[in-house]
CSV table of C-alpha atoms and ligand atoms in Angstrom, one decimal:
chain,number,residue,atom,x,y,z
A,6,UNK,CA,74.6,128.7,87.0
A,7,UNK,CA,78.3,128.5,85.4
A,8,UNK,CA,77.2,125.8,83.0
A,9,UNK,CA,76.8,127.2,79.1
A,10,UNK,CA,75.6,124.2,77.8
A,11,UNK,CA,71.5,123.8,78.3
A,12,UNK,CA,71.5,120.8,81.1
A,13,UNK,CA,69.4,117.9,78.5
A,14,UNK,CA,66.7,116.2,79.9
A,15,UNK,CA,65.4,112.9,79.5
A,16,UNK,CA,61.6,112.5,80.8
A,17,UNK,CA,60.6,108.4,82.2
A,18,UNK,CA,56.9,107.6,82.2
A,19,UNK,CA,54.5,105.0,81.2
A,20,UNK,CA,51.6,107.5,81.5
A,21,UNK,CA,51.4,110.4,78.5
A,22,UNK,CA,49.9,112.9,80.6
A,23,UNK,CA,52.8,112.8,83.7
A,24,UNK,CA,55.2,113.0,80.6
A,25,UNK,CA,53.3,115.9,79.0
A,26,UNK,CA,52.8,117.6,82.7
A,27,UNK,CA,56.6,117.5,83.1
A,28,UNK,CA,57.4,118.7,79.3
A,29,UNK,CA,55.1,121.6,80.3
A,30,UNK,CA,56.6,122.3,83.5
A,31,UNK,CA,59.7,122.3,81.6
A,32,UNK,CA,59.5,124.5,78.4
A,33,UNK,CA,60.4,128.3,79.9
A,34,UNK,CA,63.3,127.3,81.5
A,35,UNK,CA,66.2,128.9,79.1
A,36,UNK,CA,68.9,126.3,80.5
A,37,UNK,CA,66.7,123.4,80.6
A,38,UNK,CA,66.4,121.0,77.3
A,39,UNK,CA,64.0,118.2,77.4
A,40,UNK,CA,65.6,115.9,74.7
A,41,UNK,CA,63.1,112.8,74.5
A,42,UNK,CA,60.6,110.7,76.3
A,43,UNK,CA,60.1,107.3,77.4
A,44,UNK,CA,57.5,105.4,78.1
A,45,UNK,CA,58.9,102.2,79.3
A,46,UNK,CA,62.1,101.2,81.0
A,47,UNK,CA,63.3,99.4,78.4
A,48,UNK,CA,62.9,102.2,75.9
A,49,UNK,CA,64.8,105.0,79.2
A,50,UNK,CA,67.7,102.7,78.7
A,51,UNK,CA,68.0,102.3,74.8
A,52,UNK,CA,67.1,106.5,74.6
A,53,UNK,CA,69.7,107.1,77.2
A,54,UNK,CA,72.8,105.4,75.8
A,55,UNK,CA,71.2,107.2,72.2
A,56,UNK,CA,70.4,111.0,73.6
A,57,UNK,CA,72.8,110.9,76.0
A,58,UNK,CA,71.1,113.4,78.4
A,59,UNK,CA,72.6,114.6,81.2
A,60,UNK,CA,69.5,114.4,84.0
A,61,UNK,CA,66.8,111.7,83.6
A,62,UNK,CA,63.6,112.3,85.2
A,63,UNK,CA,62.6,108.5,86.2
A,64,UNK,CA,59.2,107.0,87.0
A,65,UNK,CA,59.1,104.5,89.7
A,66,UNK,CA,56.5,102.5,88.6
A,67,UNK,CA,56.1,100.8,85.2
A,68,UNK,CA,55.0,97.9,83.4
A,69,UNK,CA,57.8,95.9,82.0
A,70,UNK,CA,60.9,97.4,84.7
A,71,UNK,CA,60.8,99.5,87.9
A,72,UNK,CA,62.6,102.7,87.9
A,73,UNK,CA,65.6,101.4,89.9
A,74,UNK,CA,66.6,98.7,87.7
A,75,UNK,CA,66.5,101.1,84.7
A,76,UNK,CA,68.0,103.9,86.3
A,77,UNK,CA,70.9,100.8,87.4
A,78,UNK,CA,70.7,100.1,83.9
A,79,UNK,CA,71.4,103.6,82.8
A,80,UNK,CA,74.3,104.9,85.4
A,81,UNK,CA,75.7,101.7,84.1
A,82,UNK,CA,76.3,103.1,80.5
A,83,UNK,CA,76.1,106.5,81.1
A,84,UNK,CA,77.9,106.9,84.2
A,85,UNK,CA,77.5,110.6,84.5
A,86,UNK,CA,74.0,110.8,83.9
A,87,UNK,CA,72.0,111.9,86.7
A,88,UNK,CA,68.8,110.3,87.9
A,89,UNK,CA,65.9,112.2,89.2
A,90,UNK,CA,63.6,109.7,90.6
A,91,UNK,CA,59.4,110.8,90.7
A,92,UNK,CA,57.2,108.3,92.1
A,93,UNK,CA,54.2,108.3,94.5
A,94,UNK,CA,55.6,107.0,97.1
A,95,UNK,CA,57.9,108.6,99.3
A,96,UNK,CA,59.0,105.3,100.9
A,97,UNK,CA,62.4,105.5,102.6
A,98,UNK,CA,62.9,101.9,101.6
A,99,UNK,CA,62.4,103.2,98.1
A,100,UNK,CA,64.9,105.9,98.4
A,101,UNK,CA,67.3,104.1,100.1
A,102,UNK,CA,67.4,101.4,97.2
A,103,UNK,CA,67.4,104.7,94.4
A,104,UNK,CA,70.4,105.6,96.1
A,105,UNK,CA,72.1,102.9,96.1
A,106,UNK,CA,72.0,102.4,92.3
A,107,UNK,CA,73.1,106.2,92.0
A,108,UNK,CA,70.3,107.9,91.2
A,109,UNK,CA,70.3,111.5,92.6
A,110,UNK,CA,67.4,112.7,93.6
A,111,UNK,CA,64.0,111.7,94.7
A,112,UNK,CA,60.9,113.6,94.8
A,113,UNK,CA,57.1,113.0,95.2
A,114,UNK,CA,54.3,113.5,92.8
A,115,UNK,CA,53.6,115.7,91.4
A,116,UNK,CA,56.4,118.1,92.1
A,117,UNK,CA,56.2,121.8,92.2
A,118,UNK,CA,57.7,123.5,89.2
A,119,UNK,CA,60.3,125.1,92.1
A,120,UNK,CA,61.3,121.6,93.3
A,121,UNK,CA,61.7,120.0,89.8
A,122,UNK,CA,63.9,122.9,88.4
A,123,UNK,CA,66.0,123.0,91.2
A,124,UNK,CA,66.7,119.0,91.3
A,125,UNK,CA,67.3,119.7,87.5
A,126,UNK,CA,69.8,122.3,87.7
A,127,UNK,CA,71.5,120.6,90.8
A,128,UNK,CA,71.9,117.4,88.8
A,129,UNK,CA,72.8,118.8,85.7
A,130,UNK,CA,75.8,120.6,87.1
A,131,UNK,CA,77.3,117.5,88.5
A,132,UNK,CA,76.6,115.8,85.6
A,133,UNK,CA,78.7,118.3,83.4
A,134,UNK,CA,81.1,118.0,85.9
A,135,UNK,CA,81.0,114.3,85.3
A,136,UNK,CA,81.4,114.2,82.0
A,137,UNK,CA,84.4,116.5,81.5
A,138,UNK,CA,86.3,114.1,83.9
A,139,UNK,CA,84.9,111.5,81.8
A,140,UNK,CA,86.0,112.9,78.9
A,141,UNK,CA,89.7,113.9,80.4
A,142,UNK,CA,90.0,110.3,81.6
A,143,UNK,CA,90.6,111.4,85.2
A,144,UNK,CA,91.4,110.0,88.2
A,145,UNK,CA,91.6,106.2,88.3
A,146,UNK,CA,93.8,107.4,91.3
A,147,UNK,CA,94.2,109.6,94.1
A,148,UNK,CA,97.2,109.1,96.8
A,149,UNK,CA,98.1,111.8,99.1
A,150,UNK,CA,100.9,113.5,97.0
A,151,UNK,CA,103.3,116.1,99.1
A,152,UNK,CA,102.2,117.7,102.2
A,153,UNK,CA,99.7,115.6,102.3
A,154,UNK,CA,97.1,116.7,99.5
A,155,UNK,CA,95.6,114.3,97.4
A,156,UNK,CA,97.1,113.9,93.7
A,157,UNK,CA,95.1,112.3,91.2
A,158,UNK,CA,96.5,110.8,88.9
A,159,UNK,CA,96.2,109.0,85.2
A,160,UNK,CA,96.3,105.3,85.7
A,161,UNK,CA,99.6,103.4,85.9
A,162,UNK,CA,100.9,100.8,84.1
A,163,UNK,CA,103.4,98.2,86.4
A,164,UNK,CA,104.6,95.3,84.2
A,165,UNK,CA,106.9,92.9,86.8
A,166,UNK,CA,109.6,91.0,84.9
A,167,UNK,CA,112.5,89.1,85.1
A,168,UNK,CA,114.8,88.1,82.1
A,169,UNK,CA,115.2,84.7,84.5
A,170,UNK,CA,112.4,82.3,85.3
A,171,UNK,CA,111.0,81.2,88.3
A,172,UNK,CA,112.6,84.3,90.3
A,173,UNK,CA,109.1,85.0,91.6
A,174,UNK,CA,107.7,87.5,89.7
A,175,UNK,CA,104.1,86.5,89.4
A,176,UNK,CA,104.4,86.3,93.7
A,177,UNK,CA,105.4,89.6,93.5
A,178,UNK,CA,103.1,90.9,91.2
A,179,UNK,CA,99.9,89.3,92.6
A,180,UNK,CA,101.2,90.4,96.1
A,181,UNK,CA,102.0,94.0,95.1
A,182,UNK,CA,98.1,94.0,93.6
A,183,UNK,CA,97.1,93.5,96.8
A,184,UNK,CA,99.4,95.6,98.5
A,185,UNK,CA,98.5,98.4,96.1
A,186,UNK,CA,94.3,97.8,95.7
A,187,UNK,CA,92.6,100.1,97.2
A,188,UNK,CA,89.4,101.9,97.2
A,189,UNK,CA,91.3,105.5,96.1
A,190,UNK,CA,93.7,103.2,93.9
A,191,UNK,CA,91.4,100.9,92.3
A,192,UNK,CA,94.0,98.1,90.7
A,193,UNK,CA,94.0,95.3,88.2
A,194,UNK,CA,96.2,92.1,88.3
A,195,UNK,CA,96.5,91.3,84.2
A,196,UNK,CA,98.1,88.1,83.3
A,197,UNK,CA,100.4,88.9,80.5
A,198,UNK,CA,102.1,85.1,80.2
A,199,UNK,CA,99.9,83.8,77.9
A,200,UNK,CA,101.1,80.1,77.2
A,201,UNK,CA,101.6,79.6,80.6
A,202,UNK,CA,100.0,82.0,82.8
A,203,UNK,CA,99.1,81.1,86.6
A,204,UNK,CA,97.9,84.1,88.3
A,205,UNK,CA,94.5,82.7,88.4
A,206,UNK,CA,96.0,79.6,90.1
A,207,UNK,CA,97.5,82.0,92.8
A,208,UNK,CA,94.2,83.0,93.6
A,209,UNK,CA,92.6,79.6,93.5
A,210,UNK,CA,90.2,81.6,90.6
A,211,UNK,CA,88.7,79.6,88.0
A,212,UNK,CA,89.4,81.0,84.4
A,213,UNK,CA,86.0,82.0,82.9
A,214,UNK,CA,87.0,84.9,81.3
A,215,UNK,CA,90.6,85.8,79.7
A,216,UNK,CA,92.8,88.1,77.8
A,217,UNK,CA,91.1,87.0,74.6
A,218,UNK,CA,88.2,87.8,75.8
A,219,UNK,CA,88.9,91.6,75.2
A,220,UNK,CA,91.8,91.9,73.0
A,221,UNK,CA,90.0,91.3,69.8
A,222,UNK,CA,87.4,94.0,70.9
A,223,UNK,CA,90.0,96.5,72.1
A,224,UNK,CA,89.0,99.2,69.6
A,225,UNK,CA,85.8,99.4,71.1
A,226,UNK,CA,86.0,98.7,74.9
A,227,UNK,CA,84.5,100.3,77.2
A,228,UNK,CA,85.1,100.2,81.1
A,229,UNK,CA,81.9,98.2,81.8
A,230,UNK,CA,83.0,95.6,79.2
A,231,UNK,CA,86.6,95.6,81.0
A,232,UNK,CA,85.0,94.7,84.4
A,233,UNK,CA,82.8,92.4,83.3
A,234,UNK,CA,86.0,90.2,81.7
A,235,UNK,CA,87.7,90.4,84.8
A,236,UNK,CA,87.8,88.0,87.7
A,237,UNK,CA,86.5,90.0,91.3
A,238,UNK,CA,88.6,89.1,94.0
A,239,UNK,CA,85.7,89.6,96.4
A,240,UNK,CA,88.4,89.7,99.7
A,241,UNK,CA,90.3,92.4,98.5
A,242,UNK,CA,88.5,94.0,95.7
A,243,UNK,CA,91.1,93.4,93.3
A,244,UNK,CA,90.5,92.8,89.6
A,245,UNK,CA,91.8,89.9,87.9
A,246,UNK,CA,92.5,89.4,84.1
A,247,UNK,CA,93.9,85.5,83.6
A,248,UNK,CA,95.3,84.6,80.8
A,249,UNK,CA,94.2,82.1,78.1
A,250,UNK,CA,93.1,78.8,79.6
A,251,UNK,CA,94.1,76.8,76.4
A,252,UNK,CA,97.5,76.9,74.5
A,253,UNK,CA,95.5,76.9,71.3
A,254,UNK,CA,93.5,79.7,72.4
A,255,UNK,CA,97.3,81.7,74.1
A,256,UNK,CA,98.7,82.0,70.4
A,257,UNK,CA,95.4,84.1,69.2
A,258,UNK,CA,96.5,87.0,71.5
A,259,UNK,CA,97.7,89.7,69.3
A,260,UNK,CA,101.1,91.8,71.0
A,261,UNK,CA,99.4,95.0,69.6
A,262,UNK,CA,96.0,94.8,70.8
A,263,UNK,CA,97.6,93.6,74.1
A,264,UNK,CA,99.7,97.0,74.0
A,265,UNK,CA,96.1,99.1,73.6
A,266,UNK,CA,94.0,97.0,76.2
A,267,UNK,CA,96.9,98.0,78.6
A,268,UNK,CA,96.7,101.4,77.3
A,269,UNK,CA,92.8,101.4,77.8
A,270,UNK,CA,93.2,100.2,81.0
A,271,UNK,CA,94.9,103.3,82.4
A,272,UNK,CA,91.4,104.8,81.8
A,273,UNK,CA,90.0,102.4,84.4
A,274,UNK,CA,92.6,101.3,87.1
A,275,UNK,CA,95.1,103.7,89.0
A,276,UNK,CA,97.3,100.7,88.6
A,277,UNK,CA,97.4,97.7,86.4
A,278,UNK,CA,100.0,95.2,87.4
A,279,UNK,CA,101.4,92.9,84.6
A,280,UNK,CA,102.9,89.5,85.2
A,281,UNK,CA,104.7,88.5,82.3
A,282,UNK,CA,107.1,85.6,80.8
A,283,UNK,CA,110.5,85.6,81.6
A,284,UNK,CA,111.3,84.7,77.6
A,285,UNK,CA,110.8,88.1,75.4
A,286,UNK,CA,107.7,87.2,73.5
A,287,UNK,CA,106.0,90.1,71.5
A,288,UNK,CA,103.5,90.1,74.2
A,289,UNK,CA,106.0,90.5,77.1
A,290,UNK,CA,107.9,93.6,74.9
A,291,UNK,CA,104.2,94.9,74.1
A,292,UNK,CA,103.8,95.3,77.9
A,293,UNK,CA,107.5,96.5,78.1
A,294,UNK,CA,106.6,99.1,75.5
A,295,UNK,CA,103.4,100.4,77.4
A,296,UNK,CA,104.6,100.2,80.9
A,297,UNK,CA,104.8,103.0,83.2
A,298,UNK,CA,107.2,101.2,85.3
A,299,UNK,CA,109.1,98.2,85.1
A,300,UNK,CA,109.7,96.3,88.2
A,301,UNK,CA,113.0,94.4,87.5
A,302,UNK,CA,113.2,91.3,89.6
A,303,UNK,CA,116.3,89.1,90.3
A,304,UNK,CA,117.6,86.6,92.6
A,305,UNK,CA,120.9,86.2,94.7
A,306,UNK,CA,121.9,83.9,92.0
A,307,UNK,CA,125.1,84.7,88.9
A,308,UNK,CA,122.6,83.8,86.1
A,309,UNK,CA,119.6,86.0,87.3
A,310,UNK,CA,121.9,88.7,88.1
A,311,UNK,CA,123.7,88.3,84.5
A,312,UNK,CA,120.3,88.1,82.7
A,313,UNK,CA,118.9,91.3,84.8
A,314,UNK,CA,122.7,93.2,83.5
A,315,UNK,CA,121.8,92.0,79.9
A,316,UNK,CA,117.9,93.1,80.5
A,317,UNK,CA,119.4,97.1,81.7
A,318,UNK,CA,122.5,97.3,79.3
A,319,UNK,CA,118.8,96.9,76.3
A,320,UNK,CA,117.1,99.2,78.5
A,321,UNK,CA,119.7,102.2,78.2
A,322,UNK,CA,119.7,101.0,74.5
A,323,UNK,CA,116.1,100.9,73.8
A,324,UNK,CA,115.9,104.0,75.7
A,325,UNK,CA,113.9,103.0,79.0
A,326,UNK,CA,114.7,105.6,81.5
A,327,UNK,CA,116.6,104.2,84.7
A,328,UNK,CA,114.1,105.7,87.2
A,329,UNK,CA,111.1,103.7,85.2
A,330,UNK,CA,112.8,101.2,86.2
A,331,UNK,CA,112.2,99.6,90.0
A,332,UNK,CA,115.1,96.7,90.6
A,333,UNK,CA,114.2,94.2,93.5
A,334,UNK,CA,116.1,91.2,94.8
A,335,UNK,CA,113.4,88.4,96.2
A,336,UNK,CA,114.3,85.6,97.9
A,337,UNK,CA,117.2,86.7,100.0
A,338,UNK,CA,119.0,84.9,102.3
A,339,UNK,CA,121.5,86.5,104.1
A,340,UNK,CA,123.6,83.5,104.6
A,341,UNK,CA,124.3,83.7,100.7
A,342,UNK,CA,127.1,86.4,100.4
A,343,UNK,CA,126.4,88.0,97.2
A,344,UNK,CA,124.9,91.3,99.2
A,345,UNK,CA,121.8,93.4,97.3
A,346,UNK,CA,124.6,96.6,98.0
A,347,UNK,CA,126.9,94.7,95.5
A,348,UNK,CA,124.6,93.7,92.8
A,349,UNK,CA,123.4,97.9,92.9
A,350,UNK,CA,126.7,99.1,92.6
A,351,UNK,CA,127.8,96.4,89.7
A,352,UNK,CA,124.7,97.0,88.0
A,353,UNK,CA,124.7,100.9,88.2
A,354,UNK,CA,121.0,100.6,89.5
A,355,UNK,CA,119.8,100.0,92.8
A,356,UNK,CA,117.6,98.0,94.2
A,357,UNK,CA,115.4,99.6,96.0
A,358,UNK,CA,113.5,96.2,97.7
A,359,UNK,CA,114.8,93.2,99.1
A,360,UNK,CA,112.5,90.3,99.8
A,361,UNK,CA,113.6,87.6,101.9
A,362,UNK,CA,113.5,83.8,101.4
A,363,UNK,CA,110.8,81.8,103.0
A,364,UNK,CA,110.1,78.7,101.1
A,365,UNK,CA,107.4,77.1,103.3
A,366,UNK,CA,105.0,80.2,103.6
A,367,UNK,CA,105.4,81.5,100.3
A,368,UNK,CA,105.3,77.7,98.8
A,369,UNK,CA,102.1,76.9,101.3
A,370,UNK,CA,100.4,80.2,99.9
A,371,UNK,CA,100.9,79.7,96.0
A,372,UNK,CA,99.8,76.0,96.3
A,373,UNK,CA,96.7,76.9,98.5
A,374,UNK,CA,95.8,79.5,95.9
A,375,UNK,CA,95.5,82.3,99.1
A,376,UNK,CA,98.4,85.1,98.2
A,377,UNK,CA,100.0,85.6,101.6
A,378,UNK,CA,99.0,89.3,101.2
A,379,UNK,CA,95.7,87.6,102.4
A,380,UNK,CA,96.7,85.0,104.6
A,381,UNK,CA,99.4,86.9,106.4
A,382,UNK,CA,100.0,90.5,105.7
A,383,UNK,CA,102.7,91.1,109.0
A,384,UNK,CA,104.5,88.5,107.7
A,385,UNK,CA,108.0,90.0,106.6
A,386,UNK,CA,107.9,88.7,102.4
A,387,UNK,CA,104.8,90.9,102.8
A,388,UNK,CA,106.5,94.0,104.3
A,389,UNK,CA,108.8,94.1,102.3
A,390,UNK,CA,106.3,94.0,99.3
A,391,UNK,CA,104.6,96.9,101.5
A,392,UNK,CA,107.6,98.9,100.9
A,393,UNK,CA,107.8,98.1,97.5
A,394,UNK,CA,104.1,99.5,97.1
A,395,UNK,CA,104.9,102.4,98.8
A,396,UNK,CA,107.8,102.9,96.7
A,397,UNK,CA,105.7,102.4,93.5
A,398,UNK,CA,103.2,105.4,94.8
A,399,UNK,CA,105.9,107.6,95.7
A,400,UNK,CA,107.6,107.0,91.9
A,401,UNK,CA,104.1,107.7,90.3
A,402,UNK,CA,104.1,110.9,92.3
A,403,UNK,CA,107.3,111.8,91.5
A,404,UNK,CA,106.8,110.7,87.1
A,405,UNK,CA,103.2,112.6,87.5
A,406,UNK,CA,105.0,115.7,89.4
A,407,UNK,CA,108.1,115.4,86.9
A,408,UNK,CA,110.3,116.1,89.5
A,409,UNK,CA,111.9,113.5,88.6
A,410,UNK,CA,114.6,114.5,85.7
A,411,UNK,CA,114.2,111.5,83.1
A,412,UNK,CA,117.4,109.9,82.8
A,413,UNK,CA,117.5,109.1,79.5
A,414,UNK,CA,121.1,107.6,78.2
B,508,LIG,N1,110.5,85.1,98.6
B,508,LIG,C1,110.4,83.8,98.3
B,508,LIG,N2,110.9,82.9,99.2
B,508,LIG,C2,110.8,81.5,98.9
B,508,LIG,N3,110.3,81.0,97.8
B,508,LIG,C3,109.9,81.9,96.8
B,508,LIG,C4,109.9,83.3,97.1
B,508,LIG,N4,109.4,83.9,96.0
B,508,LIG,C5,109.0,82.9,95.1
B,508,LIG,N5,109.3,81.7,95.6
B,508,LIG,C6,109.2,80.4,95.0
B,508,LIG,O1,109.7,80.5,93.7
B,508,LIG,C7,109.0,79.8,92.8
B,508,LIG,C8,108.7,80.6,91.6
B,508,LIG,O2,107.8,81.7,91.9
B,508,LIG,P1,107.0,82.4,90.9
B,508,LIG,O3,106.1,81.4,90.2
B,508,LIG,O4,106.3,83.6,91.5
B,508,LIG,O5,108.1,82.9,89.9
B,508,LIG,P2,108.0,83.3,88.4
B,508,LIG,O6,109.2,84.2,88.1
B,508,LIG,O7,106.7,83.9,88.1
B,508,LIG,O8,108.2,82.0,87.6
B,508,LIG,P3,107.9,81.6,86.0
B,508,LIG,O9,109.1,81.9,85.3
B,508,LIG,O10,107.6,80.1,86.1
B,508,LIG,O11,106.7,82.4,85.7
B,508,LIG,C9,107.7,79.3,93.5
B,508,LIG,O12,107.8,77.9,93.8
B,508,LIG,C10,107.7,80.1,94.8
B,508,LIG,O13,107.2,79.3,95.8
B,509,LIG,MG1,105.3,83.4,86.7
């Protein structure tokens, strides 16, 4: 077995003598180590996130908690323990509901000392595996990267901004969640405007749960206590972090534990998309700071276009790399002759996504709290978001690859 480490057991049952049996069954195998014993479901759990053991041998049947709900229990803090299940029974309906909660294994009892050793050492590789890609903080993400093999990738942070208001950033960023969410790319939606945040309103989502919720604890999170904070968006799968509800409670947020949760959240979504304030709070420049890439949004308008100039002339200063950096016109209308070609060329960056003006459907979506990703993903604002997510993938492939020469100033 290509595993040094001795694969550490944790044995589950409420009788003494099963525990024993197993202990003895146990003892002569040189790569085995059984760490502890339970007797209780309750006590599997609390010796679990203590021991940390890499295969836990799990009775079905005890007093206080059945073997499922403790092995739930346990994948849940220890996601790369693996569960061995033992029980009486060989009920499919059993297994299948083992399964589900992700435990590994199932076999009858009493096993044979063959069959338990070899469930062991089958679970106890995968678990090592598990835990090194823990402890790497792989994947949140895998897209096909060139020639079509799959790249995984660290997570990504995406802050949208504009230096304008109301040129339709938080449209584009809940949209480009959507466009992006998948089950390869898991992706977060945070709300970084924190007096006046309305991403939750875009989703017709009421605010439980906010930013302050984990930025106070952001020394100690961990990706459980992330998703439980968040909003599920159960028609897309997308995760949802709103902002404050309450002005008095949007001036607690600290910029620098805002900066870390973003960092930590690399560690849980291939992409986190931040909304943010048009005004250049501490909170917008912490997200600034930690983002991946910025996607620069203007309109056809002199002041957004001035504002977005001013925004990349403090880029090149500040040392933001141009190709971080993803400019996109929304609300086109080709009527208006300033032409996206012009604005590129004036601004020395291109935009690489135009989205055109539609008042009623993207007004009707907003104010029915159903993103149009949802209600109408042919329609052409959606496209053209499409292309901007496809864009974004491409550019995380590229950055991850560094094929891409950084263009600093
Ligand atoms: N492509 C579009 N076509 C037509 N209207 C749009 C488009 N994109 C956004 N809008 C409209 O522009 C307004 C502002 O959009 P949004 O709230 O997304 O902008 P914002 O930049 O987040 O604004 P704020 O500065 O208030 O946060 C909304 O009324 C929305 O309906
Ligand atoms: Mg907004």
């Amino acid at each position: 077995m290509p595993v040094q480490e001795k694969i550490r057991v944790l044995i589950v049952d409420d009788i003494a003598e099963t525990r024993e049996n197993i202990r003895r069954l146990l003892q002569f195998d040189p790569e085995i180590e059984v760490v502890g014993a339970a007797k209780s479901g309750k006590e599997a759990i609390d010796l679990s996130a203590q021991l940390k053991p890499d295969v836990v041998i799990m009775d079905i049947n005890m007093p206080d908690m059945d073997g499922i709900t403790a092995t739930e229990a346990i994948r849940r803090k220890i996601p790369y323990a693996q569960v061995v299940i033992l029980s009486v029974q060989s009920d499919a309906h059993y297994m299948q509901r083992a399964m589900r909660v992700g435990a590994r294994d199932f076999l009858t009892k009493p096993p044979s000392i063959d069959e338990l050793t070899a469930a062991i050492h089958h679970a106890g590789v995968t678990a090592h595996e598990e835990r090194i890609r823990a402890a790497q903080a792989l994947p949140p993400g895998v897209i096909p990267g060139a020639a079509g093999v799959p790249l995984t990738f660290q997570g990504k942070v995406i802050v949208v901004y504009s230096p304008k208001g109301g040129t339709g950033c938080t449209m584009i960023a809940t949209n480009l969640a959507l466009a992006l969410q998948s089950p390869e790319t898991p992706t977060a939606l945070v709300d970084g405007n924190m007096l006046y945040g309305d991403v939750a309103i875009f989703f017709n989502e009421q605010v439980k749960n906010s930013v302050l919720d984990l930025t106070p604890r952001v020394e100690e999170l961990d990706a459980d206590v992330v998703k439980e904070v968040m909003i599920d968006h159960a028609a897309s799968g997308l995760h949802i972090l709103a902002a404050p509800p309450k002005p008095e409670l949007a001036v607690k947020v600290i910029s620098d534990q805002f900066a870390k949760l973003l960092q930590f959240m690399r560690q849980v979504y291939a992409f986190t998309i931040v909304d943010t304030a048009s005004y250049l709070t501490d909170i917008t420049q912490a997200a600034l700071e930690v983002a991946d890439l910025i996607v620069l949004v203007t309109t056809q308008d002199i002041p957004a276009i001035k504002n977005a100039n001013t925004f990349l002339t403090m880029a090149d200063a500040t040392g933001i790399p141009r190709n971080r950096i993803l400019f996109v016109m929304n609300r086109y209308d080709r009527r208006i002759t300033i032409a996206p070609e012009s604005v590129s060329k004036s601004l020395r960056q291109e935009i690489v996504a135009v989205i055109p003006f539609d008042e009623r459907a993207v007004g009707n979506s907003i104010n029915r709290g159903q993103p149009l990703f949802i209600e109408n993903k042919a329609h052409l604002v959606c496209k053209s978001i499409m292309a901007l997510a496809e864009l974004t993938r491409n550019r995380v492939v590229k950055l991850e690859m560094e094929i891409e020469p950084m263009i600093k100033k």
